[in-house]
Amino acid sequence: MLDLSKLFGKKKASKDLAKERLQLVLVHDRANVSPEFLESIKDEIMKVLEKYMDIDEENGLDIHITTAKSEDGDFQVPALTASIPIKKVKSRN
Amino acid sequence: MARTKSQVIVVTSGKGGVGKTTTTANIGVGLSQLNKRVVLIDTDIGLRNLDVVLGLENRIVYDLVDVVSGKCKVRQALIKDKRFEGLYLIPAAQTKDKDAVSVEQMKALCDELKNEFDFVIIDCPAGIEQGFKNAIAGADKALVVTTPEVSAVRDADRIIGLLEANEIDEHYLIINRVRQDMVKRGDMMNMDDIIEILNIDLIGVIPDDESIIVSTNKGEPAVVNNKSNAGQAYRNITGRINGDNIPLMDLDSSNGLLKKIKNMFSKK
């Protein structure tokens, strides 16, 4: 019988899927951040940034915890990723 | 007089059903076979099982709650295993409330038992509630049991975090129920995958083995069965706990002819 999965290239080993999913879920578990906690970080960051620039809060503002490789590249570590669209930088006098 | 190297070791996992009780029983029997004085404490109040895994269920008079509440002396609650010299059990209470034991009571009990025994081994309940807090209260070291499944590994990570928060920094991983055939075809995480994820020292890998179920049926831990692969894995772990340097088991050949021939020559 023709094995279709072989015809369309080898399927990823399920253990690699398990590993990737675990690494991602553990970053969140370990960081132990609640949505409220993240919201309060966001508010603080925005307060500071608004002193210097106008932020487009409606479009594409996104602050969340994600994963990054550690400096030696051996481990996944949590990272705060922020995408903050700027409308206009305020002039500094 | 306090024994100089007495250790309290908690066997924990977070997730239920990964082999904590089986591990506790096998390591306990294994250490007694190395001429150590060992007491096992079942802290899973309401869901007592270590007694039945060890085949001591008919010998229970007093339990852990009776001891900590002062209803009996520690000595009275110790069930002596007649088959294995130096091995004793303090069973969990089956009918009492989970909160019948406190952290302070467990610490005091562990300290008292350290005077009498080389090893105090604590079988921890599943979960991270009061029973877990009690089980780790008096522990010097921890053995974290997991299986190669996402749920068990995730819970092990949580437990490792809690152990560190409670300053039990010496903790080792046991990976239980490894199916080498599935590892080979990429359908089960291997030991390197799990160590990388959890970032913890490994003390042993136990193959998935029918002989564990047979030994539980009989109430005779597999560690004394020379024909059992899992029993061999437990003997290795026991030796490592005792401070011996034993290489990791080669799971590939554990069922092979060569291994069987080796076993024939290595029997005492």
Short mmCIF file of C-alpha atoms in Angstrom, two decimals:
data_model
loop_
_atom_site.label_atom_id
_atom_site.label_comp_id
_atom_site.label_asym_id
_atom_site.label_seq_id
_atom_site.Cartn_x
_atom_site.Cartn_y
_atom_site.Cartn_z
CA MET A 1 0.00 0.00 0.00
CA LEU A 2 1.16 3.50 -0.79
CA ASP A 3 2.19 5.46 2.26
CA LEU A 4 0.98 9.00 1.59
CA SER A 5 2.92 10.57 4.45
CA LYS A 6 6.14 9.30 2.89
CA LEU A 7 5.15 10.65 -0.50
CA PHE A 8 4.67 14.16 0.90
CA GLY A 9 7.85 14.22 2.91
CA LYS A 10 8.60 12.85 6.34
CA LYS A 11 6.30 13.85 9.17
CA LYS A 12 7.81 15.50 12.20
CA ALA A 13 8.47 13.10 15.07
CA SER A 14 5.75 13.51 17.69
CA LYS A 15 8.33 13.76 20.45
CA ASP A 16 9.71 16.96 18.89
CA LEU A 17 6.22 18.38 18.94
CA ALA A 18 5.93 17.41 22.61
CA LYS A 19 9.24 19.07 23.40
CA GLU A 20 8.40 22.31 21.62
CA ARG A 21 4.98 22.55 23.24
CA LEU A 22 6.44 21.84 26.67
CA GLN A 23 9.17 24.44 26.30
CA LEU A 24 6.61 27.06 25.42
CA VAL A 25 4.16 26.20 28.18
CA LEU A 26 6.94 26.06 30.78
CA VAL A 27 8.09 29.58 29.92
CA HIS A 28 4.66 30.81 30.94
CA ASP A 29 4.49 28.53 33.99
CA ARG A 30 7.90 29.64 35.19
CA ALA A 31 7.36 33.33 34.55
CA ASN A 32 4.18 33.00 36.61
CA VAL A 33 2.60 36.13 35.14
CA SER A 34 -1.11 36.74 35.50
CA PRO A 35 -2.98 38.85 32.94
CA GLU A 36 -3.43 41.49 35.69
CA PHE A 37 0.30 41.56 36.35
CA LEU A 38 1.04 41.98 32.65
CA GLU A 39 -1.60 44.71 32.40
CA SER A 40 0.02 46.69 35.19
CA ILE A 41 3.46 46.38 33.53
CA LYS A 42 1.89 47.62 30.33
CA ASP A 43 0.33 50.64 32.06
CA GLU A 44 3.65 51.60 33.64
CA ILE A 45 5.56 51.28 30.38
CA MET A 46 2.96 53.36 28.57
CA LYS A 47 3.14 56.11 31.21
CA VAL A 48 6.87 56.46 30.64
CA LEU A 49 6.70 56.28 26.85
CA GLU A 50 3.89 58.82 26.63
CA LYS A 51 6.22 61.44 28.03
CA TYR A 52 8.30 61.13 24.89
CA MET A 53 5.97 60.03 22.11
CA ASP A 54 2.38 59.57 21.00
CA ILE A 55 1.45 55.91 20.99
CA ASP A 56 -1.10 54.37 18.66
CA GLU A 57 -2.95 52.32 21.25
CA GLU A 58 -5.65 51.23 18.84
CA ASN A 59 -3.46 49.56 16.26
CA GLY A 60 -1.05 46.79 17.02
CA LEU A 61 -0.10 47.59 20.58
CA ASP A 62 1.05 44.27 22.03
CA ILE A 63 3.03 43.43 25.15
CA HIS A 64 3.44 39.79 26.13
CA ILE A 65 5.79 37.14 27.53
CA THR A 66 7.50 34.96 24.97
CA THR A 67 10.60 32.77 24.68
CA ALA A 68 14.11 33.57 23.55
CA LYS A 69 17.37 31.65 23.50
CA SER A 70 19.61 32.39 26.45
CA GLU A 71 22.94 34.10 25.76
CA ASP A 72 24.84 30.83 25.56
CA GLY A 73 22.06 29.48 23.35
CA ASP A 74 21.46 26.43 25.52
CA PHE A 75 18.17 27.27 27.16
CA GLN A 76 14.89 28.90 26.35
CA VAL A 77 14.37 31.88 28.64
CA PRO A 78 11.35 34.10 29.10
CA ALA A 79 11.42 37.47 27.35
CA LEU A 80 9.08 40.43 27.46
CA THR A 81 8.20 41.30 23.89
CA ALA A 82 6.61 44.65 23.17
CA SER A 83 5.33 45.96 19.88
CA ILE A 84 4.41 49.61 20.36
CA PRO A 85 3.43 51.60 17.27
CA ILE A 86 4.48 55.26 17.48
CA LYS A 87 2.31 57.99 15.99
CA LYS A 88 4.71 60.82 16.61
CA VAL A 89 7.81 61.48 18.66
CA LYS A 90 7.30 64.52 20.83
CA SER A 91 9.73 67.35 20.26
CA ARG A 92 12.15 67.83 23.12
CA ASN A 93 12.74 71.31 24.34
CA MET B 1 22.89 9.06 69.23
CA ALA B 2 22.32 10.64 65.82
CA ARG B 3 23.67 8.71 62.89
CA THR B 4 26.15 10.88 61.05
CA LYS B 5 24.82 10.48 57.53
CA SER B 6 21.09 10.03 58.06
CA GLN B 7 19.06 11.41 55.18
CA VAL B 8 15.43 12.30 54.70
CA ILE B 9 14.46 11.86 51.06
CA VAL B 10 11.04 12.80 49.67
CA VAL B 11 9.73 11.05 46.54
CA THR B 12 7.47 13.48 44.70
CA SER B 13 6.09 14.22 41.23
CA GLY B 14 3.18 16.63 41.12
CA LYS B 15 1.17 14.45 38.78
CA GLY B 16 -0.48 11.31 40.09
CA GLY B 17 0.09 7.84 38.73
CA VAL B 18 3.67 8.29 37.55
CA GLY B 19 5.19 5.83 40.03
CA LYS B 20 5.95 7.61 43.31
CA THR B 21 4.74 4.80 45.53
CA THR B 22 6.38 2.07 43.44
CA THR B 23 9.61 4.06 43.50
CA THR B 24 9.44 4.59 47.27
CA ALA B 25 8.85 0.87 47.86
CA ASN B 26 11.64 -0.26 45.55
CA ILE B 27 14.21 2.20 46.82
CA GLY B 28 13.31 1.36 50.41
CA VAL B 29 13.69 -2.37 49.87
CA GLY B 30 16.81 -1.77 47.76
CA LEU B 31 18.50 0.24 50.53
CA SER B 32 17.61 -2.39 53.12
CA GLN B 33 19.32 -4.94 50.85
CA LEU B 34 22.45 -2.78 51.15
CA ASN B 35 22.23 -3.29 54.94
CA LYS B 36 20.83 0.15 55.66
CA ARG B 37 18.21 0.88 58.27
CA VAL B 38 15.29 2.40 56.37
CA VAL B 39 11.88 3.76 57.33
CA LEU B 40 9.27 4.57 54.70
CA ILE B 41 6.51 7.06 55.50
CA ASP B 42 3.31 7.17 53.47
CA THR B 43 2.01 10.76 53.65
CA ASP B 44 -0.88 10.25 51.25
CA ILE B 45 -3.60 10.53 53.88
CA GLY B 46 -6.93 9.12 52.71
CA LEU B 47 -5.34 7.39 49.71
CA ARG B 48 -2.92 5.02 51.44
CA ASN B 49 -1.15 2.63 49.08
CA LEU B 50 2.46 2.10 50.07
CA ASP B 51 1.33 -0.62 52.52
CA VAL B 52 -0.32 -2.66 49.78
CA VAL B 53 2.55 -2.20 47.29
CA LEU B 54 4.90 -3.53 49.98
CA GLY B 55 2.54 -6.35 50.95
CA LEU B 56 2.19 -5.07 54.53
CA GLU B 57 -1.49 -4.12 54.43
CA ASN B 58 -2.51 -6.76 56.99
CA ARG B 59 -0.06 -5.59 59.61
CA ILE B 60 -1.36 -2.05 60.22
CA VAL B 61 -2.38 -1.09 63.74
CA TYR B 62 -1.38 2.57 64.08
CA ASP B 63 -0.81 5.15 61.36
CA LEU B 64 0.92 8.48 60.68
CA VAL B 65 -1.89 10.55 62.20
CA ASP B 66 -1.83 8.43 65.38
CA VAL B 67 1.91 9.13 65.66
CA VAL B 68 1.86 12.89 65.13
CA SER B 69 -1.21 13.37 67.31
CA GLY B 70 0.51 11.50 70.13
CA LYS B 71 -2.06 8.68 70.21
CA CYS B 72 0.79 6.17 70.03
CA LYS B 73 4.57 6.16 70.27
CA VAL B 74 6.59 6.25 67.04
CA ARG B 75 7.93 2.80 67.90
CA GLN B 76 4.39 1.39 68.04
CA ALA B 77 3.50 2.60 64.54
CA LEU B 78 6.63 1.20 62.88
CA ILE B 79 5.72 -1.91 60.91
CA LYS B 80 8.74 -4.14 60.60
CA ASP B 81 9.06 -5.89 57.26
CA LYS B 82 9.92 -9.49 58.17
CA ARG B 83 11.32 -10.27 54.70
CA PHE B 84 13.78 -7.38 54.56
CA GLU B 85 16.03 -6.80 57.55
CA GLY B 86 16.13 -3.14 58.60
CA LEU B 87 13.03 -2.02 56.66
CA TYR B 88 10.09 -0.35 58.43
CA LEU B 89 6.89 1.41 57.33
CA ILE B 90 4.75 4.11 58.88
CA PRO B 91 1.47 3.85 56.96
CA ALA B 92 -0.80 6.78 56.08
CA ALA B 93 -4.16 7.15 57.80
CA GLN B 94 -6.95 6.02 55.54
CA THR B 95 -9.98 7.57 57.23
CA LYS B 96 -8.74 10.85 58.63
CA ASP B 97 -8.71 14.34 57.22
CA LYS B 98 -5.91 15.55 54.96
CA ASP B 99 -5.13 18.40 57.34
CA ALA B 100 -4.68 16.07 60.30
CA VAL B 101 -0.89 16.50 59.96
CA SER B 102 1.04 19.79 60.08
CA VAL B 103 4.38 20.87 58.67
CA GLU B 104 5.83 21.23 62.19
CA GLN B 105 4.69 17.74 63.16
CA MET B 106 6.33 16.23 60.09
CA LYS B 107 9.59 18.08 60.73
CA ALA B 108 9.65 16.81 64.32
CA LEU B 109 8.90 13.24 63.22
CA CYS B 110 11.66 13.27 60.58
CA ASP B 111 14.16 14.60 63.13
CA GLU B 112 13.22 11.87 65.58
CA LEU B 113 13.47 9.11 62.95
CA LYS B 114 16.87 10.36 61.80
CA ASN B 115 18.26 9.23 65.15
CA GLU B 116 17.20 5.66 64.47
CA PHE B 117 17.53 5.21 60.72
CA ASP B 118 20.05 5.73 57.91
CA PHE B 119 17.30 6.69 55.48
CA VAL B 120 13.85 8.19 56.00
CA ILE B 121 11.99 7.97 52.69
CA ILE B 122 8.75 9.87 52.29
CA ASP B 123 6.09 8.94 49.75
CA CYS B 124 4.45 12.24 48.79
CA PRO B 125 0.84 12.56 47.64
CA ALA B 126 0.04 13.96 44.18
CA GLY B 127 -0.69 17.66 43.98
CA ILE B 128 0.83 20.76 45.57
CA GLU B 129 -1.53 21.22 48.51
CA GLN B 130 -1.08 20.59 52.24
CA GLY B 131 -0.07 16.96 51.76
CA PHE B 132 2.82 18.03 49.54
CA LYS B 133 3.90 20.71 52.01
CA ASN B 134 3.88 18.14 54.82
CA ALA B 135 5.81 15.58 52.79
CA ILE B 136 8.65 17.96 51.92
CA ALA B 137 8.76 19.68 55.34
CA GLY B 138 11.48 17.54 56.87
CA ALA B 139 13.26 16.48 53.68
CA ASP B 140 16.96 17.01 52.97
CA LYS B 141 16.74 15.80 49.40
CA ALA B 142 14.07 15.07 46.81
CA LEU B 143 13.59 12.53 44.06
CA VAL B 144 11.30 13.90 41.35
CA VAL B 145 9.55 11.14 39.41
CA THR B 146 8.23 11.79 35.91
CA THR B 147 7.23 9.83 32.82
CA PRO B 148 8.06 10.91 29.24
CA GLU B 149 4.70 12.63 28.78
CA VAL B 150 4.00 16.36 28.50
CA SER B 151 1.62 16.41 31.48
CA ALA B 152 4.03 14.64 33.83
CA VAL B 153 7.04 16.71 32.73
CA ARG B 154 5.12 19.95 33.12
CA ASP B 155 4.06 19.00 36.66
CA ALA B 156 7.63 17.92 37.48
CA ASP B 157 8.81 21.39 36.50
CA ARG B 158 6.30 22.97 38.84
CA ILE B 159 7.41 20.67 41.66
CA ILE B 160 11.09 21.49 41.05
CA GLY B 161 10.20 25.19 41.33
CA LEU B 162 8.40 24.57 44.63
CA LEU B 163 11.27 22.46 45.99
CA GLU B 164 13.70 25.28 45.21
CA ALA B 165 11.37 27.82 46.80
CA ASN B 166 11.45 25.63 49.92
CA GLU B 167 15.25 25.44 49.81
CA ILE B 168 15.44 21.74 48.95
CA ASP B 169 18.18 22.34 46.42
CA GLU B 170 19.41 18.78 46.19
CA HIS B 171 16.88 17.15 43.90
CA TYR B 172 17.25 14.45 41.30
CA LEU B 173 15.10 13.24 38.43
CA ILE B 174 13.82 9.71 37.87
CA ILE B 175 12.31 9.08 34.43
CA ASN B 176 9.87 6.20 34.74
CA ARG B 177 8.11 3.99 32.18
CA VAL B 178 10.42 4.65 29.25
CA ARG B 179 9.50 2.65 26.15
CA GLN B 180 12.67 2.35 24.13
CA ASP B 181 10.78 1.16 21.01
CA MET B 182 8.79 4.41 21.02
CA VAL B 183 11.89 6.50 21.76
CA LYS B 184 13.61 4.91 18.75
CA ARG B 185 10.84 5.82 16.34
CA GLY B 186 10.63 9.37 17.71
CA ASP B 187 7.28 8.96 19.42
CA MET B 188 8.55 9.39 22.97
CA MET B 189 10.83 12.04 24.45
CA ASN B 190 14.18 10.55 25.38
CA MET B 191 16.09 11.21 28.55
CA ASP B 192 18.20 13.99 27.00
CA ASP B 193 15.05 15.81 25.86
CA ILE B 194 13.58 15.70 29.36
CA ILE B 195 16.80 16.71 31.11
CA GLU B 196 17.16 19.64 28.72
CA ILE B 197 13.63 20.82 29.45
CA LEU B 198 13.80 20.42 33.23
CA ASN B 199 17.47 21.34 33.71
CA ILE B 200 17.93 18.93 36.65
CA ASP B 201 20.36 16.13 37.48
CA LEU B 202 19.25 12.62 36.53
CA ILE B 203 19.57 9.75 39.00
CA GLY B 204 17.97 6.99 36.95
CA VAL B 205 15.82 5.84 34.05
CA ILE B 206 13.33 3.00 34.50
CA PRO B 207 12.05 1.03 31.52
CA ASP B 208 8.34 0.36 31.18
CA ASP B 209 8.14 -3.18 32.45
CA GLU B 210 5.29 -5.64 33.02
CA SER B 211 7.18 -7.10 35.96
CA ILE B 212 6.27 -4.00 38.00
CA ILE B 213 2.59 -4.89 37.75
CA VAL B 214 3.29 -8.54 38.58
CA SER B 215 5.37 -7.50 41.59
CA THR B 216 2.65 -5.11 42.79
CA ASN B 217 0.11 -7.94 42.43
CA LYS B 218 2.21 -10.00 44.81
CA GLY B 219 3.32 -7.20 47.14
CA GLU B 220 6.98 -7.95 46.45
CA PRO B 221 8.93 -4.98 45.06
CA ALA B 222 10.67 -5.71 41.73
CA VAL B 223 14.03 -4.54 43.08
CA VAL B 224 14.59 -8.02 44.53
CA ASN B 225 13.70 -9.73 41.23
CA ASN B 226 16.93 -10.40 39.33
CA LYS B 227 15.04 -11.05 36.11
CA SER B 228 13.23 -7.69 36.11
CA ASN B 229 14.64 -4.85 34.00
CA ALA B 230 12.83 -2.28 36.11
CA GLY B 231 14.18 -4.07 39.19
CA GLN B 232 17.72 -3.67 37.83
CA ALA B 233 17.05 0.04 37.19
CA TYR B 234 15.88 0.40 40.80
CA ARG B 235 18.95 -1.44 42.09
CA ASN B 236 21.08 1.04 40.16
CA ILE B 237 19.23 4.03 41.60
CA THR B 238 19.49 2.57 45.10
CA GLY B 239 23.24 2.20 44.67
CA ARG B 240 23.55 5.80 43.48
CA ILE B 241 21.58 7.04 46.51
CA ASN B 242 24.03 5.05 48.62
CA GLY B 243 26.86 6.99 46.95
CA ASP B 244 28.07 4.32 44.53
CA ASN B 245 29.09 5.32 41.01
CA ILE B 246 26.93 3.20 38.69
CA PRO B 247 26.67 3.94 34.95
CA LEU B 248 23.25 4.49 33.40
CA MET B 249 21.46 1.38 32.16
CA ASP B 250 21.59 0.70 28.44
CA LEU B 251 17.90 0.47 27.63
CA ASP B 252 18.57 -0.73 24.10
CA SER B 253 20.03 -4.00 25.22
CA SER B 254 17.92 -4.54 28.32
CA ASN B 255 15.81 -7.11 26.51
CA GLY B 256 18.54 -8.50 24.34
CA LEU B 257 20.25 -11.87 24.39
CA LEU B 258 23.59 -10.34 25.35
CA LYS B 259 22.05 -8.77 28.44
CA LYS B 260 20.52 -12.09 29.44
CA ILE B 261 23.90 -13.78 29.12
CA LYS B 262 25.50 -11.00 31.14
CA ASN B 263 22.80 -11.45 33.79
CA MET B 264 23.59 -15.16 34.03
CA PHE B 265 27.15 -14.35 34.97
CA SER B 266 26.41 -11.42 37.23
CA LYS B 267 24.05 -13.25 39.58
CA LYS B 268 25.31 -13.66 43.06
#
